[in-house]
Tab-separated table of C-alpha atoms in Angstrom:
chain	number	residue	atom	x	y	z
J	1	MET	CA	103.339	110.944	69.250
J	2	THR	CA	101.633	109.862	66.012
J	3	GLU	CA	104.209	107.108	65.610
J	4	LYS	CA	103.496	105.849	69.124
J	5	THR	CA	99.721	105.954	68.737
J	6	ASP	CA	99.960	104.135	65.399
J	7	LYS	CA	102.122	101.450	66.996
J	8	LEU	CA	99.696	101.143	69.912
J	9	GLN	CA	96.747	100.768	67.548
J	10	SER	CA	98.615	98.096	65.582
J	11	ILE	CA	99.432	96.101	68.731
J	12	LEU	CA	95.835	96.273	69.916
J	13	GLN	CA	94.372	95.288	66.568
J	14	GLU	CA	96.643	92.238	66.452
J	15	LYS	CA	94.943	90.927	69.596
J	16	GLY	CA	91.466	90.974	68.097
J	17	ARG	CA	89.834	90.687	71.534
J	18	LEU	CA	91.311	92.148	74.694
J	19	ALA	CA	90.604	92.293	78.421
J	20	VAL	CA	92.048	95.287	80.262
J	21	ALA	CA	93.064	95.216	83.932
J	22	TYR	CA	91.383	98.469	84.942
J	23	SER	CA	91.983	100.592	88.038
J	24	GLY	CA	90.467	103.969	87.195
J	25	GLY	CA	93.918	105.584	86.932
J	26	ILE	CA	94.981	107.466	83.822
J	27	ASP	CA	97.214	104.665	82.473
J	28	SER	CA	94.625	101.886	82.422
J	29	HIS	CA	91.903	104.357	81.456
J	30	PHE	CA	93.865	105.571	78.446
J	31	LEU	CA	94.676	101.994	77.451
J	32	LEU	CA	91.003	101.071	77.653
J	33	ALA	CA	90.050	104.103	75.561
J	34	ALA	CA	92.657	103.139	72.948
J	35	ALA	CA	91.408	99.527	72.909
J	36	LEU	CA	87.814	100.651	72.411
J	37	ARG	CA	88.941	102.821	69.506
J	38	ALA	CA	90.994	100.083	67.899
J	39	LEU	CA	88.726	97.096	68.485
J	40	GLY	CA	85.208	98.302	69.250
J	41	LYS	CA	83.135	97.783	72.401
J	42	GLU	CA	82.154	94.188	71.609
J	43	GLN	CA	85.799	93.093	71.544
J	44	VAL	CA	86.957	94.703	74.804
J	45	LEU	CA	86.331	93.810	78.445
J	46	ALA	CA	87.470	95.858	81.462
J	47	VAL	CA	88.055	94.051	84.758
J	48	LEU	CA	88.228	96.014	88.014
J	49	CYS	CA	89.241	94.568	91.389
J	50	ARG	CA	87.546	95.796	94.569
J	51	GLY	CA	89.321	95.275	97.875
J	52	LEU	CA	90.841	96.987	100.892
J	53	MET	CA	93.914	98.044	98.893
J	54	MET	CA	91.750	100.661	97.165
J	55	PRO	CA	89.452	103.259	98.774
J	56	GLU	CA	85.807	102.545	98.048
J	57	ALA	CA	85.407	106.062	96.662
J	58	GLU	CA	88.031	105.211	94.027
J	59	VAL	CA	86.166	102.037	93.088
J	60	CYS	CA	82.920	103.995	92.679
J	61	GLU	CA	84.689	106.615	90.573
J	62	ALA	CA	86.268	103.905	88.401
J	63	GLU	CA	82.878	102.289	87.815
J	64	ARG	CA	81.391	105.660	86.888
J	65	LEU	CA	84.157	106.177	84.327
J	66	LEU	CA	83.508	102.729	82.864
J	67	LYS	CA	79.811	103.467	82.526
J	68	ASP	CA	80.527	106.843	80.919
J	69	MET	CA	82.721	105.083	78.338
J	70	GLY	CA	80.041	102.518	77.636
J	71	ALA	CA	82.565	99.750	78.259
J	72	ASP	CA	81.646	96.175	79.116
J	73	TYR	CA	83.131	95.462	82.540
J	74	ARG	CA	83.276	93.118	85.505
J	75	ILE	CA	84.098	93.905	89.143
J	76	LEU	CA	85.883	91.238	91.181
J	77	GLU	CA	85.747	91.154	94.983
J	78	VAL	CA	89.197	90.309	96.354
J	79	ASP	CA	90.401	89.644	99.903
J	80	VAL	CA	93.944	91.003	99.871
J	81	LEU	CA	94.423	90.324	103.590
J	82	ALA	CA	94.169	86.613	102.778
J	83	ILE	CA	97.495	87.006	100.941
J	84	PRO	CA	100.094	86.454	103.732
J	85	GLU	CA	102.735	88.704	102.166
J	86	PHE	CA	100.192	91.512	101.829
J	87	ALA	CA	98.918	91.234	105.389
J	88	GLU	CA	102.488	91.331	106.725
J	89	ASN	CA	103.403	94.177	104.342
J	90	ASP	CA	106.408	92.282	103.021
J	91	LYS	CA	108.766	94.295	100.813
J	92	ARG	CA	107.635	92.106	97.903
J	93	ARG	CA	104.011	92.578	98.909
J	94	CYS	CA	103.190	94.079	95.523
J	95	TYR	CA	104.576	91.042	93.693
J	96	PHE	CA	102.365	88.560	95.532
J	97	CYS	CA	99.319	90.829	95.494
J	98	LYS	CA	99.602	91.599	91.781
J	99	LYS	CA	100.096	87.911	90.982
J	100	HIS	CA	96.880	87.101	92.845
J	101	LEU	CA	94.881	89.959	91.308
J	102	MET	CA	96.099	89.387	87.762
J	103	SER	CA	95.442	85.663	88.046
J	104	ARG	CA	91.858	86.452	89.076
J	105	ILE	CA	91.542	88.889	86.185
J	106	LYS	CA	92.878	86.295	83.721
J	107	GLU	CA	90.357	83.750	85.003
J	108	CYS	CA	87.521	86.245	84.639
J	109	ALA	CA	88.690	87.163	81.138
J	110	ALA	CA	88.869	83.515	80.080
J	111	GLU	CA	85.368	82.843	81.440
J	112	ASN	CA	84.138	85.636	79.178
J	113	GLY	CA	86.022	84.471	76.086
J	114	PHE	CA	89.087	86.701	76.287
J	115	THR	CA	92.545	85.112	76.161
J	116	ALA	CA	94.675	88.288	76.069
J	117	VAL	CA	94.866	90.527	79.151
J	118	ALA	CA	96.635	93.903	79.174
J	119	ASP	CA	97.743	96.248	81.937
J	120	GLY	CA	98.634	99.944	82.002
J	121	LYS	CA	102.395	99.615	82.483
J	122	ASN	CA	104.215	102.433	80.672
J	123	ALA	CA	107.791	103.173	79.660
J	124	ASP	CA	108.540	105.141	82.850
J	125	ASP	CA	107.780	102.075	84.968
J	126	ALA	CA	110.894	100.335	83.682
J	127	GLY	CA	113.124	102.650	85.686
J	128	VAL	CA	111.556	102.198	89.122
J	129	TYR	CA	111.047	99.383	91.627
J	130	ARG	CA	107.917	97.582	90.409
J	131	PRO	CA	107.758	93.986	91.704
J	132	GLY	CA	104.131	93.865	90.620
J	133	ALA	CA	105.179	94.336	87.003
J	134	GLN	CA	107.356	91.229	87.271
J	135	ALA	CA	104.402	89.218	88.548
J	136	ALA	CA	102.187	90.417	85.706
J	137	GLU	CA	104.816	89.506	83.129
J	138	GLU	CA	105.282	86.034	84.617
J	139	ILE	CA	101.624	85.129	84.145
J	140	GLY	CA	101.437	86.474	80.612
J	141	ILE	CA	99.895	89.920	81.012
J	142	ILE	CA	100.800	92.158	78.068
J	143	SER	CA	101.684	95.866	78.299
J	144	PRO	CA	100.779	97.653	75.033
J	145	LEU	CA	101.637	101.127	76.343
J	146	PHE	CA	105.107	99.952	77.359
J	147	GLU	CA	105.601	98.177	74.020
J	148	SER	CA	104.591	101.357	72.176
J	149	GLY	CA	107.036	103.511	74.169
J	150	PHE	CA	104.396	105.631	75.917
J	151	THR	CA	105.701	107.565	78.919
J	152	LYS	CA	103.379	108.935	81.581
J	153	GLN	CA	103.621	112.387	79.997
J	154	ASP	CA	102.820	110.929	76.572
J	155	ILE	CA	99.719	109.308	78.044
J	156	ARG	CA	98.562	112.541	79.662
J	157	THR	CA	99.235	114.562	76.507
J	158	CYS	CA	97.386	112.152	74.243
J	159	ALA	CA	94.544	111.710	76.736
J	160	ARG	CA	94.070	115.470	76.819
J	161	GLU	CA	93.988	115.595	73.009
J	162	TRP	CA	91.345	112.842	73.037
J	163	GLY	CA	89.214	114.813	75.483
J	164	ILE	CA	89.628	112.335	78.344
J	165	SER	CA	88.449	114.106	81.488
J	166	ILE	CA	90.975	112.527	83.875
J	167	TRP	CA	94.048	113.277	81.740
J	168	ASN	CA	95.703	115.073	84.678
J	169	LYS	CA	94.480	112.807	87.488
J	170	PRO	CA	97.241	112.335	90.112
J	171	SER	CA	98.741	108.870	90.364
J	172	GLN	CA	97.227	106.673	93.051
J	173	ALA	CA	98.889	103.869	94.973
J	174	CYS	CA	97.769	100.907	97.036
J	175	LEU	CA	96.819	101.928	100.594
J	176	ALA	CA	99.359	99.433	101.955
J	177	SER	CA	102.078	101.780	100.691
J	178	ARG	CA	101.148	104.221	103.475
J	179	PHE	CA	102.724	101.921	106.066
J	180	SER	CA	106.358	100.982	106.635
J	181	TYR	CA	107.358	97.501	105.518
J	182	HIS	CA	106.616	94.648	107.941
J	183	THR	CA	103.796	96.569	109.601
J	184	HIS	CA	100.994	94.050	110.083
J	185	LEU	CA	98.015	95.310	108.088
J	186	THR	CA	94.397	95.015	109.136
J	187	ALA	CA	91.112	96.117	107.631
J	188	GLU	CA	90.836	98.785	110.331
J	189	LYS	CA	94.251	100.281	109.525
J	190	LEU	CA	93.629	100.401	105.777
J	191	GLN	CA	90.144	101.856	106.166
J	192	ARG	CA	91.418	104.498	108.610
J	193	VAL	CA	94.063	105.794	106.214
J	194	GLY	CA	91.534	105.717	103.378
J	195	GLU	CA	89.141	107.829	105.451
J	196	ALA	CA	91.946	110.255	106.340
J	197	GLU	CA	92.812	110.781	102.692
J	198	LYS	CA	89.142	111.194	101.788
J	199	ILE	CA	88.973	114.119	104.223
J	200	LEU	CA	91.826	115.736	102.315
J	201	HIS	CA	90.334	114.919	98.908
J	202	ASP	CA	87.000	116.425	99.981
J	203	ALA	CA	88.890	119.568	101.039
J	204	GLY	CA	90.234	119.934	97.495
J	205	PHE	CA	93.621	118.179	97.683
J	206	ALA	CA	93.686	115.998	94.574
J	207	ALA	CA	97.230	114.814	95.287
J	208	CYS	CA	97.857	113.727	98.869
J	209	ARG	CA	99.123	110.864	100.992
J	210	VAL	CA	98.660	110.076	104.687
J	211	ARG	CA	101.647	108.012	105.834
J	212	VAL	CA	101.225	106.143	109.095
J	213	HIS	CA	103.859	105.746	111.816
J	214	ASP	CA	102.135	103.907	114.658
J	215	MET	CA	99.766	106.586	116.011
J	216	ILE	CA	101.212	109.445	113.946
J	217	ALA	CA	99.637	110.518	110.640
J	218	ARG	CA	102.164	112.259	108.364
J	219	ILE	CA	100.459	114.212	105.589
J	220	GLU	CA	102.124	114.708	102.215
J	221	VAL	CA	100.773	117.263	99.748
J	222	PRO	CA	102.496	119.257	96.972
J	223	ARG	CA	104.605	122.075	98.415
J	224	GLU	CA	102.413	124.713	96.817
J	225	ASP	CA	99.431	123.368	98.801
J	226	MET	CA	101.103	123.363	102.222
J	227	GLY	CA	100.098	126.901	103.119
J	228	ARG	CA	96.423	126.146	102.581
J	229	LEU	CA	96.592	122.834	104.414
J	230	VAL	CA	97.898	124.302	107.679
J	231	THR	CA	94.907	126.658	107.838
J	232	LEU	CA	92.389	123.804	107.716
J	233	THR	CA	92.321	123.041	111.422
J	234	GLY	CA	88.889	121.427	111.168
J	235	GLN	CA	90.044	118.809	108.648
J	236	ILE	CA	93.223	118.127	110.596
J	237	GLN	CA	91.151	117.580	113.735
J	238	LYS	CA	88.886	115.171	111.852
J	239	ILE	CA	91.932	113.134	110.824
J	240	ARG	CA	93.158	113.058	114.416
J	241	GLU	CA	89.744	111.875	115.587
J	242	LEU	CA	90.122	108.768	113.420
J	243	GLY	CA	92.455	107.477	116.117
J	244	PHE	CA	95.778	109.241	115.627
J	245	SER	CA	97.659	110.839	118.532
J	246	PHE	CA	99.413	113.371	116.286
J	247	VAL	CA	98.954	114.724	112.763
J	248	THR	CA	102.032	116.189	111.089
J	249	LEU	CA	102.913	117.812	107.756
J	250	ASP	CA	105.870	116.483	105.758
J	251	LEU	CA	107.783	119.557	104.588
J	252	GLU	CA	109.403	117.632	101.714
J	253	GLY	CA	106.046	117.349	99.971
J	254	ILE	CA	104.368	114.436	98.253
J	255	ARG	CA	106.567	111.743	96.724
J	256	SER	CA	106.480	108.043	95.959
J	257	GLY	CA	108.625	105.264	97.357
J	258	VAL	CA	108.973	106.760	100.835
J	259	PHE	CA	109.034	103.349	102.504
J	260	ASP	CA	111.150	101.612	99.834
């Protein structure tokens, strides 16, 4: 771990000034913390995108974290539904969306005097389907965690050692991932699933997904949480009242890539 952190520090110091594409997740948060350590607050800028792909509660939490760190930051308003491939939930939706978002972030960074922009890609991302990573690479976004060999577990371990409060925060994903490919996305659909997941988060489920199949909401939580979930009839009813005909529990538990 010391070898990896030393390599990360060296990569960051070589940049001199760095903008970080920030989401509030543990990867970008850890990268930002490392950049602040290596370069100092005056040499680092965090850029956060706000749009329908991300629940508003997550945006507010991300901004709180940025303020707690004392980081200089900018928030960009983005209209993801104006991206045709996003609105139609194309299988390469993430590629086109990430290209748009990262281009906006690069423009914002340049306007503030930062030429280098980094994302939170880590070594584990190389082994999974990540079209967004391809888009970021194509427009010159660097990935210091990936270059340093940090895995997700490495990030969590080091973040815990550094006293970072969100070291064990569950991974989040774009709300569009809750719908099967080629489902036409609207603001109403994305906001509905965001509200459904907020009901679960407020009930204490840190890791959860609400997958949507037309008028059916399929809830995914870790298997150890299933017993508690089925007793919460009030929360399940609230989710149904958002406009779903049925609410079901996926007995396989929470997992990524369900609609891949």
